[in-house]
Amino acid sequence: MSSQIIPVDPFDYVVFGGSGDLAERKLLPALYHRQIEGQFSEPTRIIGASRSALSHEEYRKFADEALKKHLKKGEYDKAEAEKFCARLYYVPVDARSDGGWDQLKKLLDEGKDRVRAFYLAVAPGIFGDISKKIADHKLITNRTRIVVEKPIGRDLSSALLLNETIGKVFKEEQIFRIDHYLGKETVQNLMALRFANALYEPLWNANYIDHVQITVAEAVGLEGRAGYYDTAGALRDMVQNHILQLLCLTAMEVPNTVDSEAVRDEKLKVLRSLKPIDASNVEQFTVRGQYRAGASTSGPVKGYLEELEGGVSNTETFVAIKAEINNWRWAGVPFYIRTGKRLSQRVSEIVITFKPIPHTIFEPAAGRISQNQLMIRLQPDEGVKQSLMIKDPGPGGMRLRNVSLDMSFAESFNARSPDAYERLLMDVVRSNQTLFMRRDEVEAAWRWVDPILKGWEETGQSVQGYTAGTWGPSQAIALIERDGRTWHDTL
Ligand code: BG6
């Protein structure tokens, strides 16, 4: 079963950093899939732009290799790849000089009426330079949008500056701040689950929900990104953006519509209601970890410091936080967050644990009554699970058992699960900002994260070692067990 594909208007996508890692691994394969599924209208072009001196032909070859390398088995089709590569162009440009910009303008002038999207898959340090060059060379039409990748700042003041710089050239409705977690199928499904069913919303509050857990665990280590990662750490890399977005979609009030402003207004209110964590309580509510040598599924792996090649570092590769939302709906309901690299397995999930039943009518021999849980699995095996207590079948008297209604999207729909970028890249062309972060959201997220960073600095809270391939430092287990709860067993 697959949904109907509605073609988008013809477009020119200009990818700055077009020969870089993101373009190679994610953007080109995602655009290829959209072509195969019939979403493009002609004429549509993808224009790579970066400092490398490549010809159109060399860029097409690069893209073809990227598809062969990064598409899943059986997805590469020679004829489709040729058709895809034929729509690719390349212009060498320098963000800091005028080199290449006239050539880019000439190419874009051939498609003046098309949607024009500039994708900045480059270091944030040159967002401002590129935006200015785009304006100076008069490349902005009334159908132009700009897409920016994280990190949007490394703290509140740098985020304000970055937003300010881009905002000088583009209007807010032209700026698409991408958070690829929002493009994941299950994240969008969270809205369907909450707002297209009568079942959950009446229970979705502090009267019925005991606590929420958000886990984004990765099995990988630094993947050659030490230079960036060591200056960021897990809080900046994952919590400020992806995890806070998941928390917002879980906790927000029902928006009036799925319109981008309505949804983002509600998310913003959640961010603004987060209970502050600062030097006074940071040690109580947060745990920082750093992996040591251990094992992954593929064998022994180095520790973080060894991956840094002998460096000394207090950067966290794991963080656990007990967050709280100071509003009527969520008063007293903890949101436990954890994320880290080199954990036991790759899994991202949101688990809602409901309160215990108020009174039991069953004899102790019937067994323990577990609290109901709703598990929303983002990856791998996207799906939704609802645990329920039932009577164990058979004549043995009343014995209770905890079972799950388990829906795996892959099994239920027998459809390819599109990569998050596919949906988001097309939303840019359609000019739908619902799944993109608005300026005030990014800034509100930093307003909560900044005092945690400062708190760590002021208190000197250091990283706790954990063995690669485990679930993080023991202090993270203690963080939740102090409250009489345990982390959800993801296995
Ligand atoms: C990125 C982070 O935003 O998300 C990476 O910078 C992380 O460190 C990645 O590995 C995780 O994304 P996904 O889609 O693989 O869960």
Short mmCIF file of C-alpha atoms and ligand atoms in Angstrom, two decimals:
data_model
loop_
_atom_site.label_atom_id
_atom_site.label_comp_id
_atom_site.label_asym_id
_atom_site.label_seq_id
_atom_site.Cartn_x
_atom_site.Cartn_y
_atom_site.Cartn_z
CA MET A 1 0.00 0.00 0.00
CA SER A 2 1.51 3.38 -0.88
CA SER A 3 0.18 6.89 -0.64
CA GLN A 4 -0.62 8.94 -3.70
CA ILE A 5 2.29 11.06 -4.89
CA ILE A 6 1.44 14.64 -5.79
CA PRO A 7 4.10 16.14 -8.07
CA VAL A 8 5.69 19.38 -6.93
CA ASP A 9 6.31 22.41 -9.14
CA PRO A 10 9.49 22.40 -11.25
CA PHE A 11 12.47 23.53 -9.17
CA ASP A 12 16.16 24.31 -9.12
CA TYR A 13 17.83 23.02 -5.95
CA VAL A 14 21.23 24.60 -5.41
CA VAL A 15 23.21 22.56 -2.90
CA PHE A 16 26.12 24.46 -1.38
CA GLY A 17 28.47 21.79 -0.12
CA GLY A 18 27.18 19.77 -3.08
CA SER A 19 30.24 17.50 -3.12
CA GLY A 20 30.28 17.06 0.66
CA ASP A 21 29.31 14.28 3.00
CA LEU A 22 25.66 15.24 3.56
CA ALA A 23 24.97 15.63 -0.16
CA GLU A 24 26.63 12.31 -0.87
CA ARG A 25 25.01 10.28 1.91
CA LYS A 26 21.59 11.87 2.22
CA LEU A 27 20.54 14.62 -0.20
CA LEU A 28 21.35 13.02 -3.56
CA PRO A 29 19.88 9.60 -2.62
CA ALA A 30 16.76 11.31 -1.20
CA LEU A 31 16.22 13.35 -4.39
CA TYR A 32 16.77 10.23 -6.50
CA HIS A 33 13.96 8.48 -4.62
CA ARG A 34 11.61 11.40 -5.18
CA GLN A 35 12.34 11.24 -8.89
CA ILE A 36 11.65 7.50 -9.01
CA GLU A 37 8.38 7.97 -7.20
CA GLY A 38 7.27 10.49 -9.79
CA GLN A 39 7.32 13.60 -7.64
CA PHE A 40 9.29 15.84 -10.00
CA SER A 41 7.76 17.96 -12.75
CA GLU A 42 9.98 19.00 -15.60
CA PRO A 43 12.18 20.91 -15.97
CA THR A 44 13.81 20.26 -12.61
CA ARG A 45 17.50 20.61 -11.86
CA ILE A 46 19.88 19.99 -8.99
CA ILE A 47 22.93 22.20 -8.97
CA GLY A 48 25.93 21.28 -6.86
CA ALA A 49 28.04 24.20 -5.69
CA SER A 50 31.20 24.16 -3.65
CA ARG A 51 34.83 25.16 -3.79
CA SER A 52 36.01 21.96 -5.52
CA ALA A 53 36.81 22.52 -9.17
CA LEU A 54 34.49 19.99 -10.80
CA SER A 55 32.85 19.98 -14.22
CA HIS A 56 29.17 19.07 -14.71
CA GLU A 57 30.33 15.66 -15.94
CA GLU A 58 32.58 15.06 -12.95
CA TYR A 59 29.74 16.01 -10.61
CA ARG A 60 27.39 13.59 -12.37
CA LYS A 61 29.97 10.87 -11.88
CA PHE A 62 30.29 11.78 -8.20
CA ALA A 63 26.50 11.59 -7.82
CA ASP A 64 26.27 8.26 -9.61
CA GLU A 65 28.92 6.83 -7.24
CA ALA A 66 27.04 8.31 -4.28
CA LEU A 67 23.84 6.55 -5.36
CA LYS A 68 25.62 3.23 -5.85
CA LYS A 69 27.24 3.52 -2.45
CA HIS A 70 24.37 4.83 -0.36
CA LEU A 71 21.17 3.42 -1.82
CA LYS A 72 19.94 0.21 -0.26
CA LYS A 73 20.35 -3.08 -2.05
CA GLY A 74 18.14 -3.26 -5.14
CA GLU A 75 17.32 0.48 -5.18
CA TYR A 76 19.90 1.51 -7.80
CA ASP A 77 18.43 1.43 -11.29
CA LYS A 78 20.79 2.30 -14.13
CA ALA A 79 18.23 4.01 -16.35
CA GLU A 80 16.76 6.04 -13.46
CA ALA A 81 20.26 7.00 -12.30
CA GLU A 82 21.13 8.22 -15.79
CA LYS A 83 17.94 10.26 -15.91
CA PHE A 84 18.76 11.64 -12.47
CA CYS A 85 22.34 12.53 -13.34
CA ALA A 86 21.18 14.29 -16.51
CA ARG A 87 19.42 16.87 -14.31
CA LEU A 88 22.59 17.60 -12.33
CA TYR A 89 24.84 20.62 -12.88
CA TYR A 90 27.83 21.92 -11.01
CA VAL A 91 29.27 25.36 -10.42
CA PRO A 92 32.49 25.95 -8.44
CA VAL A 93 31.78 28.90 -6.14
CA ASP A 94 33.66 30.54 -3.36
CA ALA A 95 31.54 31.80 -0.47
CA ARG A 96 34.07 34.47 0.40
CA SER A 97 34.93 35.83 -3.03
CA ASP A 98 33.04 36.55 -6.25
CA GLY A 99 34.44 33.46 -7.96
CA GLY A 100 31.73 31.43 -9.71
CA TRP A 101 28.70 33.56 -8.75
CA ASP A 102 28.14 35.02 -12.23
CA GLN A 103 28.19 31.53 -13.66
CA LEU A 104 25.64 30.41 -11.07
CA LYS A 105 23.44 33.38 -11.90
CA LYS A 106 23.60 32.59 -15.60
CA LEU A 107 22.54 29.02 -14.96
CA LEU A 108 19.71 30.01 -12.64
CA ASP A 109 18.44 32.68 -15.03
CA GLU A 110 17.47 29.84 -17.37
CA GLY A 111 14.80 28.89 -14.84
CA LYS A 112 13.57 32.22 -13.48
CA ASP A 113 9.98 31.05 -12.86
CA ARG A 114 10.85 27.83 -11.11
CA VAL A 115 10.93 27.31 -7.37
CA ARG A 116 14.49 28.06 -6.32
CA ALA A 117 15.93 26.48 -3.18
CA PHE A 118 19.38 27.10 -1.76
CA TYR A 119 20.50 24.32 0.56
CA LEU A 120 23.39 25.27 2.85
CA ALA A 121 25.07 21.93 3.58
CA VAL A 122 28.16 23.79 4.76
CA ALA A 123 29.75 24.93 8.03
CA PRO A 124 27.53 27.52 9.78
CA GLY A 125 30.50 29.89 9.81
CA ILE A 126 29.82 30.68 6.14
CA PHE A 127 25.98 30.86 6.23
CA GLY A 128 26.24 34.63 6.44
CA ASP A 129 28.75 34.94 3.58
CA ILE A 130 26.68 32.75 1.28
CA SER A 131 23.42 34.54 2.10
CA LYS A 132 25.05 37.86 1.33
CA LYS A 133 26.49 36.65 -1.97
CA ILE A 134 23.07 35.29 -2.96
CA ALA A 135 21.58 38.71 -2.32
CA ASP A 136 24.43 40.68 -3.89
CA HIS A 137 24.18 38.65 -7.08
CA LYS A 138 20.41 39.13 -7.16
CA LEU A 139 19.60 35.44 -7.05
CA ILE A 140 16.50 35.83 -4.90
CA THR A 141 13.19 35.56 -6.74
CA ASN A 142 9.76 35.58 -5.14
CA ARG A 143 9.81 31.76 -5.21
CA THR A 144 13.16 31.41 -3.43
CA ARG A 145 13.76 29.57 -0.17
CA ILE A 146 16.90 28.84 1.84
CA VAL A 147 17.51 25.67 3.86
CA VAL A 148 19.97 25.62 6.74
CA GLU A 149 21.35 22.58 8.51
CA LYS A 150 22.20 22.38 12.19
CA PRO A 151 24.12 23.33 14.21
CA ILE A 152 22.30 26.64 14.40
CA GLY A 153 24.69 28.16 16.87
CA ARG A 154 26.60 26.61 19.75
CA ASP A 155 24.78 28.69 22.36
CA LEU A 156 22.09 31.33 22.53
CA SER A 157 24.23 34.28 21.52
CA SER A 158 25.75 32.56 18.46
CA ALA A 159 22.28 31.31 17.43
CA LEU A 160 20.88 34.85 17.72
CA LEU A 161 23.72 36.13 15.57
CA LEU A 162 23.27 33.44 12.94
CA ASN A 163 19.51 33.99 12.75
CA GLU A 164 20.11 37.71 12.55
CA THR A 165 22.60 37.32 9.69
CA ILE A 166 20.35 35.09 7.59
CA GLY A 167 17.35 37.23 8.51
CA LYS A 168 18.99 40.27 6.95
CA VAL A 169 18.70 38.63 3.54
CA PHE A 170 15.72 36.26 3.79
CA LYS A 171 12.26 36.66 5.29
CA GLU A 172 11.31 34.13 7.97
CA GLU A 173 8.84 32.41 5.61
CA GLN A 174 11.72 31.78 3.20
CA ILE A 175 13.98 30.18 5.84
CA PHE A 176 13.77 26.42 6.38
CA ARG A 177 15.77 25.32 9.44
CA ILE A 178 16.00 21.62 9.01
CA ASP A 179 15.87 19.10 11.86
CA HIS A 180 15.84 15.78 10.12
CA TYR A 181 14.13 14.07 13.08
CA LEU A 182 10.95 15.94 12.17
CA GLY A 183 10.96 14.20 8.79
CA LYS A 184 11.04 10.72 10.30
CA GLU A 185 7.83 8.81 9.62
CA THR A 186 7.11 7.93 13.24
CA VAL A 187 7.62 11.48 14.39
CA GLN A 188 4.90 12.60 12.03
CA ASN A 189 2.89 9.62 13.20
CA LEU A 190 3.06 10.95 16.73
CA MET A 191 0.75 13.74 15.59
CA ALA A 192 -1.57 11.26 13.89
CA LEU A 193 -1.63 9.05 16.97
CA ARG A 194 -2.42 11.93 19.29
CA PHE A 195 -4.76 13.99 17.16
CA ALA A 196 -6.51 11.52 14.86
CA ASN A 197 -7.62 9.16 17.63
CA ALA A 198 -10.15 9.79 20.36
CA LEU A 199 -8.44 7.28 22.60
CA TYR A 200 -5.30 8.94 23.86
CA GLU A 201 -5.87 12.68 24.11
CA PRO A 202 -8.20 12.53 27.16
CA LEU A 203 -5.50 10.55 29.01
CA TRP A 204 -2.59 12.66 27.77
CA ASN A 205 -1.90 14.62 30.95
CA ALA A 206 -0.63 14.52 34.51
CA ASN A 207 -3.82 12.84 35.78
CA TYR A 208 -3.11 9.67 33.83
CA ILE A 209 0.53 9.74 32.74
CA ASP A 210 3.19 8.79 35.26
CA HIS A 211 6.25 9.76 33.23
CA VAL A 212 7.70 9.92 29.73
CA GLN A 213 11.04 8.57 28.51
CA ILE A 214 12.80 9.67 25.35
CA THR A 215 15.78 7.58 24.30
CA VAL A 216 17.92 8.27 21.24
CA ALA A 217 20.72 5.73 21.45
CA GLU A 218 23.41 5.23 18.86
CA ALA A 219 25.83 2.34 18.49
CA VAL A 220 28.26 4.36 16.37
CA GLY A 221 31.15 6.43 17.70
CA LEU A 222 32.64 9.56 16.18
CA GLU A 223 32.51 8.43 12.53
CA GLY A 224 35.40 10.72 11.61
CA ARG A 225 33.65 13.83 12.98
CA ALA A 226 35.92 14.40 15.97
CA GLY A 227 36.69 17.98 14.95
CA TYR A 228 33.05 19.02 15.17
CA TYR A 229 31.86 16.65 17.87
CA ASP A 230 34.49 17.47 20.45
CA THR A 231 33.43 21.11 20.37
CA ALA A 232 29.75 20.16 20.61
CA GLY A 233 28.97 17.12 22.78
CA ALA A 234 25.70 15.23 23.14
CA LEU A 235 23.69 18.09 24.66
CA ARG A 236 24.33 20.43 21.74
CA ASP A 237 24.43 17.73 19.07
CA MET A 238 21.24 15.84 19.96
CA VAL A 239 19.26 17.38 22.83
CA GLN A 240 19.05 21.04 21.80
CA ASN A 241 17.44 20.04 18.51
CA HIS A 242 16.23 16.48 17.86
CA ILE A 243 15.26 15.47 21.39
CA LEU A 244 13.62 18.75 22.33
CA GLN A 245 11.61 18.54 19.12
CA LEU A 246 10.42 15.05 20.09
CA LEU A 247 9.59 16.32 23.56
CA CYS A 248 7.61 19.24 22.09
CA LEU A 249 5.53 17.04 19.80
CA THR A 250 4.81 14.70 22.69
CA ALA A 251 3.89 17.44 25.14
CA MET A 252 2.31 20.23 23.09
CA GLU A 253 -1.33 21.24 23.30
CA VAL A 254 -3.59 20.37 20.38
CA PRO A 255 -2.92 22.95 17.66
CA ASN A 256 -5.97 24.38 15.87
CA THR A 257 -4.73 23.05 12.54
CA VAL A 258 -1.61 21.39 11.14
CA ASP A 259 -0.69 24.74 9.72
CA SER A 260 2.98 25.55 10.31
CA GLU A 261 2.35 28.55 12.54
CA ALA A 262 -0.24 26.78 14.68
CA VAL A 263 2.00 23.76 15.30
CA ARG A 264 5.09 25.82 15.95
CA ASP A 265 3.23 28.17 18.32
CA GLU A 266 2.32 25.15 20.46
CA LYS A 267 5.84 23.72 20.41
CA LEU A 268 7.22 27.08 21.45
CA LYS A 269 4.94 27.15 24.50
CA VAL A 270 6.38 23.82 25.64
CA LEU A 271 9.95 25.05 25.25
CA ARG A 272 9.12 28.13 27.25
CA SER A 273 7.56 26.02 30.02
CA LEU A 274 10.57 23.79 30.59
CA LYS A 275 11.72 24.03 34.19
CA PRO A 276 15.11 25.76 34.22
CA ILE A 277 18.15 23.67 35.03
CA ASP A 278 21.19 25.68 36.08
CA ALA A 279 24.17 25.58 38.41
CA SER A 280 21.83 25.25 41.41
CA ASN A 281 20.31 21.91 40.31
CA VAL A 282 22.32 20.68 37.33
CA GLU A 283 24.03 17.89 39.29
CA GLN A 284 20.68 16.65 40.53
CA PHE A 285 18.97 16.59 37.12
CA THR A 286 21.69 15.75 34.60
CA VAL A 287 24.33 13.08 34.03
CA ARG A 288 27.20 13.41 31.59
CA GLY A 289 29.07 10.42 30.25
CA GLN A 290 31.98 9.59 27.97
CA TYR A 291 32.64 6.18 26.49
CA ARG A 292 35.70 4.13 27.26
CA ALA A 293 37.01 1.22 25.19
CA GLY A 294 34.56 -1.64 24.91
CA ALA A 295 32.72 -3.64 22.31
CA SER A 296 30.15 -2.93 19.64
CA THR A 297 28.20 -5.48 17.63
CA SER A 298 31.11 -5.60 15.18
CA GLY A 299 33.84 -6.23 17.75
CA PRO A 300 36.17 -4.30 20.07
CA VAL A 301 36.07 -0.50 19.80
CA LYS A 302 38.26 2.32 21.05
CA GLY A 303 37.34 4.74 23.79
CA TYR A 304 36.44 8.35 22.99
CA LEU A 305 39.82 9.74 24.04
CA GLU A 306 41.66 7.16 21.92
CA GLU A 307 39.44 8.10 18.96
CA LEU A 308 40.55 11.68 19.54
CA GLU A 309 44.07 10.34 19.23
CA GLY A 310 45.47 11.04 22.61
CA GLY A 311 43.46 14.17 23.30
CA VAL A 312 42.20 15.23 26.68
CA SER A 313 38.54 16.08 26.66
CA ASN A 314 35.65 16.67 29.02
CA THR A 315 33.09 16.52 26.15
CA GLU A 316 30.06 14.35 26.90
CA THR A 317 29.18 11.57 24.47
CA PHE A 318 26.18 10.68 26.65
CA VAL A 319 23.69 12.77 28.52
CA ALA A 320 20.70 11.90 30.66
CA ILE A 321 18.34 14.58 31.94
CA LYS A 322 15.28 14.67 34.11
CA ALA A 323 13.24 17.45 32.53
CA GLU A 324 9.97 18.88 33.76
CA ILE A 325 7.36 21.04 32.10
CA ASN A 326 5.86 23.71 34.28
CA ASN A 327 2.32 23.87 32.97
CA TRP A 328 -1.14 22.64 33.93
CA ARG A 329 -1.08 19.56 31.69
CA TRP A 330 2.30 18.22 32.77
CA ALA A 331 2.81 19.40 36.35
CA GLY A 332 4.76 16.74 38.24
CA VAL A 333 5.33 14.44 35.21
CA PRO A 334 9.05 13.88 34.61
CA PHE A 335 10.37 13.58 31.07
CA TYR A 336 13.52 11.44 31.29
CA ILE A 337 15.80 11.97 28.33
CA ARG A 338 18.91 9.99 27.39
CA THR A 339 21.10 9.96 24.34
CA GLY A 340 24.59 8.79 23.62
CA LYS A 341 27.13 7.36 21.24
CA ARG A 342 28.56 3.84 21.49
CA LEU A 343 25.58 2.56 23.42
CA SER A 344 24.40 -1.00 23.33
CA GLN A 345 22.26 -0.62 20.20
CA ARG A 346 20.77 1.93 17.82
CA VAL A 347 17.30 2.69 19.03
CA SER A 348 15.14 5.79 19.25
CA GLU A 349 11.86 5.66 21.09
CA ILE A 350 9.38 7.59 23.15
CA VAL A 351 7.76 5.64 25.96
CA ILE A 352 4.69 6.95 27.77
CA THR A 353 4.05 5.17 31.06
CA PHE A 354 0.55 5.53 32.46
CA LYS A 355 -0.22 5.70 36.17
CA PRO A 356 -0.93 2.50 38.10
CA ILE A 357 -4.56 1.48 38.50
CA PRO A 358 -5.96 3.08 41.66
CA HIS A 359 -7.16 -0.16 43.25
CA THR A 360 -6.92 -3.85 42.44
CA ILE A 361 -9.77 -6.33 42.74
CA PHE A 362 -7.54 -9.32 42.00
CA GLU A 363 -5.96 -11.74 44.46
CA PRO A 364 -2.16 -11.56 44.84
CA ALA A 365 -1.99 -14.96 43.09
CA ALA A 366 -3.19 -13.26 39.87
CA GLY A 367 0.26 -11.68 39.60
CA ARG A 368 1.65 -8.18 39.42
CA ILE A 369 -0.27 -5.58 37.47
CA SER A 370 2.12 -3.60 35.28
CA GLN A 371 1.49 0.01 34.37
CA ASN A 372 0.28 0.45 30.77
CA GLN A 373 2.89 1.74 28.38
CA LEU A 374 2.66 3.26 24.94
CA MET A 375 5.90 2.85 23.00
CA ILE A 376 6.54 4.87 19.90
CA ARG A 377 9.53 3.46 18.07
CA LEU A 378 11.30 5.81 15.64
CA GLN A 379 14.09 3.48 14.61
CA PRO A 380 14.86 0.77 13.80
CA ASP A 381 11.57 -1.10 13.10
CA GLU A 382 9.32 1.93 13.17
CA GLY A 383 6.08 1.24 14.91
CA VAL A 384 3.80 1.62 17.88
CA LYS A 385 3.28 -0.77 20.77
CA GLN A 386 0.62 -0.56 23.45
CA SER A 387 1.04 -2.77 26.49
CA LEU A 388 -2.09 -4.10 28.17
CA MET A 389 -2.88 -6.46 31.03
CA ILE A 390 -4.95 -9.48 30.00
CA LYS A 391 -6.02 -12.75 31.54
CA ASP A 392 -3.63 -15.55 30.75
CA PRO A 393 -5.65 -17.88 28.50
CA GLY A 394 -6.65 -21.26 29.92
CA PRO A 395 -8.51 -22.76 32.82
CA GLY A 396 -5.86 -22.05 35.48
CA GLY A 397 -7.87 -19.37 37.26
CA MET A 398 -7.35 -15.64 37.02
CA ARG A 399 -3.71 -15.04 36.17
CA LEU A 400 -2.79 -11.73 34.66
CA ARG A 401 -0.26 -11.17 31.94
CA ASN A 402 1.31 -8.07 30.38
CA VAL A 403 1.06 -8.26 26.56
CA SER A 404 1.62 -5.81 23.72
CA LEU A 405 -0.49 -4.78 20.79
CA ASP A 406 2.43 -4.41 18.44
CA MET A 407 2.26 -2.63 15.12
CA SER A 408 5.36 -2.61 12.98
CA PHE A 409 4.85 -0.15 10.13
CA ALA A 410 7.07 -2.17 7.80
CA GLU A 411 4.96 -5.29 8.31
CA SER A 412 1.59 -3.55 8.34
CA PHE A 413 2.09 -1.44 5.25
CA ASN A 414 4.63 -3.40 3.30
CA ALA A 415 6.03 -0.14 1.98
CA ARG A 416 9.50 1.36 1.80
CA SER A 417 10.00 3.75 4.68
CA PRO A 418 11.25 6.98 3.09
CA ASP A 419 14.28 8.70 4.55
CA ALA A 420 13.46 11.84 6.55
CA TYR A 421 15.21 14.04 3.99
CA GLU A 422 12.87 12.95 1.19
CA ARG A 423 9.84 14.44 2.86
CA LEU A 424 11.67 17.55 4.06
CA LEU A 425 13.31 18.36 0.71
CA MET A 426 9.91 18.27 -0.97
CA ASP A 427 8.30 20.34 1.81
CA VAL A 428 10.81 23.07 0.98
CA VAL A 429 9.66 23.07 -2.64
CA ARG A 430 6.00 23.08 -1.51
CA SER A 431 6.86 25.86 0.94
CA ASN A 432 5.41 23.97 3.90
CA GLN A 433 7.26 24.91 7.09
CA THR A 434 5.36 22.72 9.56
CA LEU A 435 8.27 20.31 9.97
CA PHE A 436 10.95 23.03 10.16
CA MET A 437 12.08 25.01 13.15
CA ARG A 438 11.04 28.60 13.47
CA ARG A 439 13.54 31.16 14.66
CA ASP A 440 11.91 31.64 18.06
CA GLU A 441 11.84 27.86 18.64
CA VAL A 442 15.56 27.49 18.06
CA GLU A 443 16.24 30.40 20.36
CA ALA A 444 13.88 29.10 23.06
CA ALA A 445 15.62 25.71 22.92
CA TRP A 446 18.99 27.42 23.47
CA ARG A 447 17.49 29.44 26.35
CA TRP A 448 16.89 26.14 28.16
CA VAL A 449 20.16 24.48 27.11
CA ASP A 450 22.50 27.42 27.80
CA PRO A 451 22.09 27.40 31.61
CA ILE A 452 22.76 23.65 31.63
CA LEU A 453 26.01 24.21 29.74
CA LYS A 454 26.92 27.06 32.07
CA GLY A 455 25.87 25.00 35.09
CA TRP A 456 28.26 22.23 34.06
CA GLU A 457 31.02 24.75 33.71
CA GLU A 458 30.36 26.47 37.01
CA THR A 459 29.99 23.29 39.04
CA GLY A 460 32.81 21.53 37.19
CA GLN A 461 30.49 18.56 36.58
CA SER A 462 32.74 16.10 34.82
CA VAL A 463 31.94 13.21 32.49
CA GLN A 464 31.41 9.74 33.97
CA GLY A 465 33.10 6.93 32.06
CA TYR A 466 31.01 4.13 30.56
CA THR A 467 32.10 1.08 28.65
CA ALA A 468 31.31 1.22 24.94
CA GLY A 469 28.44 -1.13 24.14
CA THR A 470 26.58 -0.58 27.43
CA TRP A 471 23.69 1.75 28.32
CA GLY A 472 25.79 4.60 29.67
CA PRO A 473 27.16 5.43 33.12
CA SER A 474 25.60 3.93 36.25
CA GLN A 475 24.75 7.47 37.41
CA ALA A 476 22.14 7.59 34.59
CA ILE A 477 20.47 4.52 36.03
CA ALA A 478 20.54 6.11 39.46
CA LEU A 479 18.96 9.31 38.03
CA ILE A 480 15.71 7.49 37.29
CA GLU A 481 15.89 4.84 40.02
CA ARG A 482 15.99 7.55 42.68
CA ASP A 483 12.41 8.27 41.63
CA GLY A 484 11.40 4.60 41.94
CA ARG A 485 11.35 4.09 38.14
CA THR A 486 13.56 2.29 35.63
CA TRP A 487 14.65 2.95 32.06
CA HIS A 488 12.52 1.10 29.57
CA ASP A 489 14.18 -2.09 28.42
CA THR A 490 14.44 -1.49 24.69
CA LEU A 491 15.20 -5.09 23.75
C1 BG6 B 1 22.87 14.24 13.71
C2 BG6 B 1 23.99 14.28 14.70
O1 BG6 B 1 22.12 15.42 13.76
O2 BG6 B 1 22.02 13.13 13.97
C3 BG6 B 1 24.76 12.99 14.69
O3 BG6 B 1 24.85 15.37 14.43
C4 BG6 B 1 23.84 11.80 14.85
O4 BG6 B 1 25.77 12.98 15.68
C5 BG6 B 1 22.68 11.88 13.88
O5 BG6 B 1 24.60 10.63 14.62
C6 BG6 B 1 21.65 10.80 14.19
O6 BG6 B 1 20.69 10.75 13.18
P1 BG6 B 1 19.89 9.41 12.86
O7 BG6 B 1 18.87 9.82 11.85
O8 BG6 B 1 20.88 8.43 12.36
O9 BG6 B 1 19.28 8.97 14.17
#
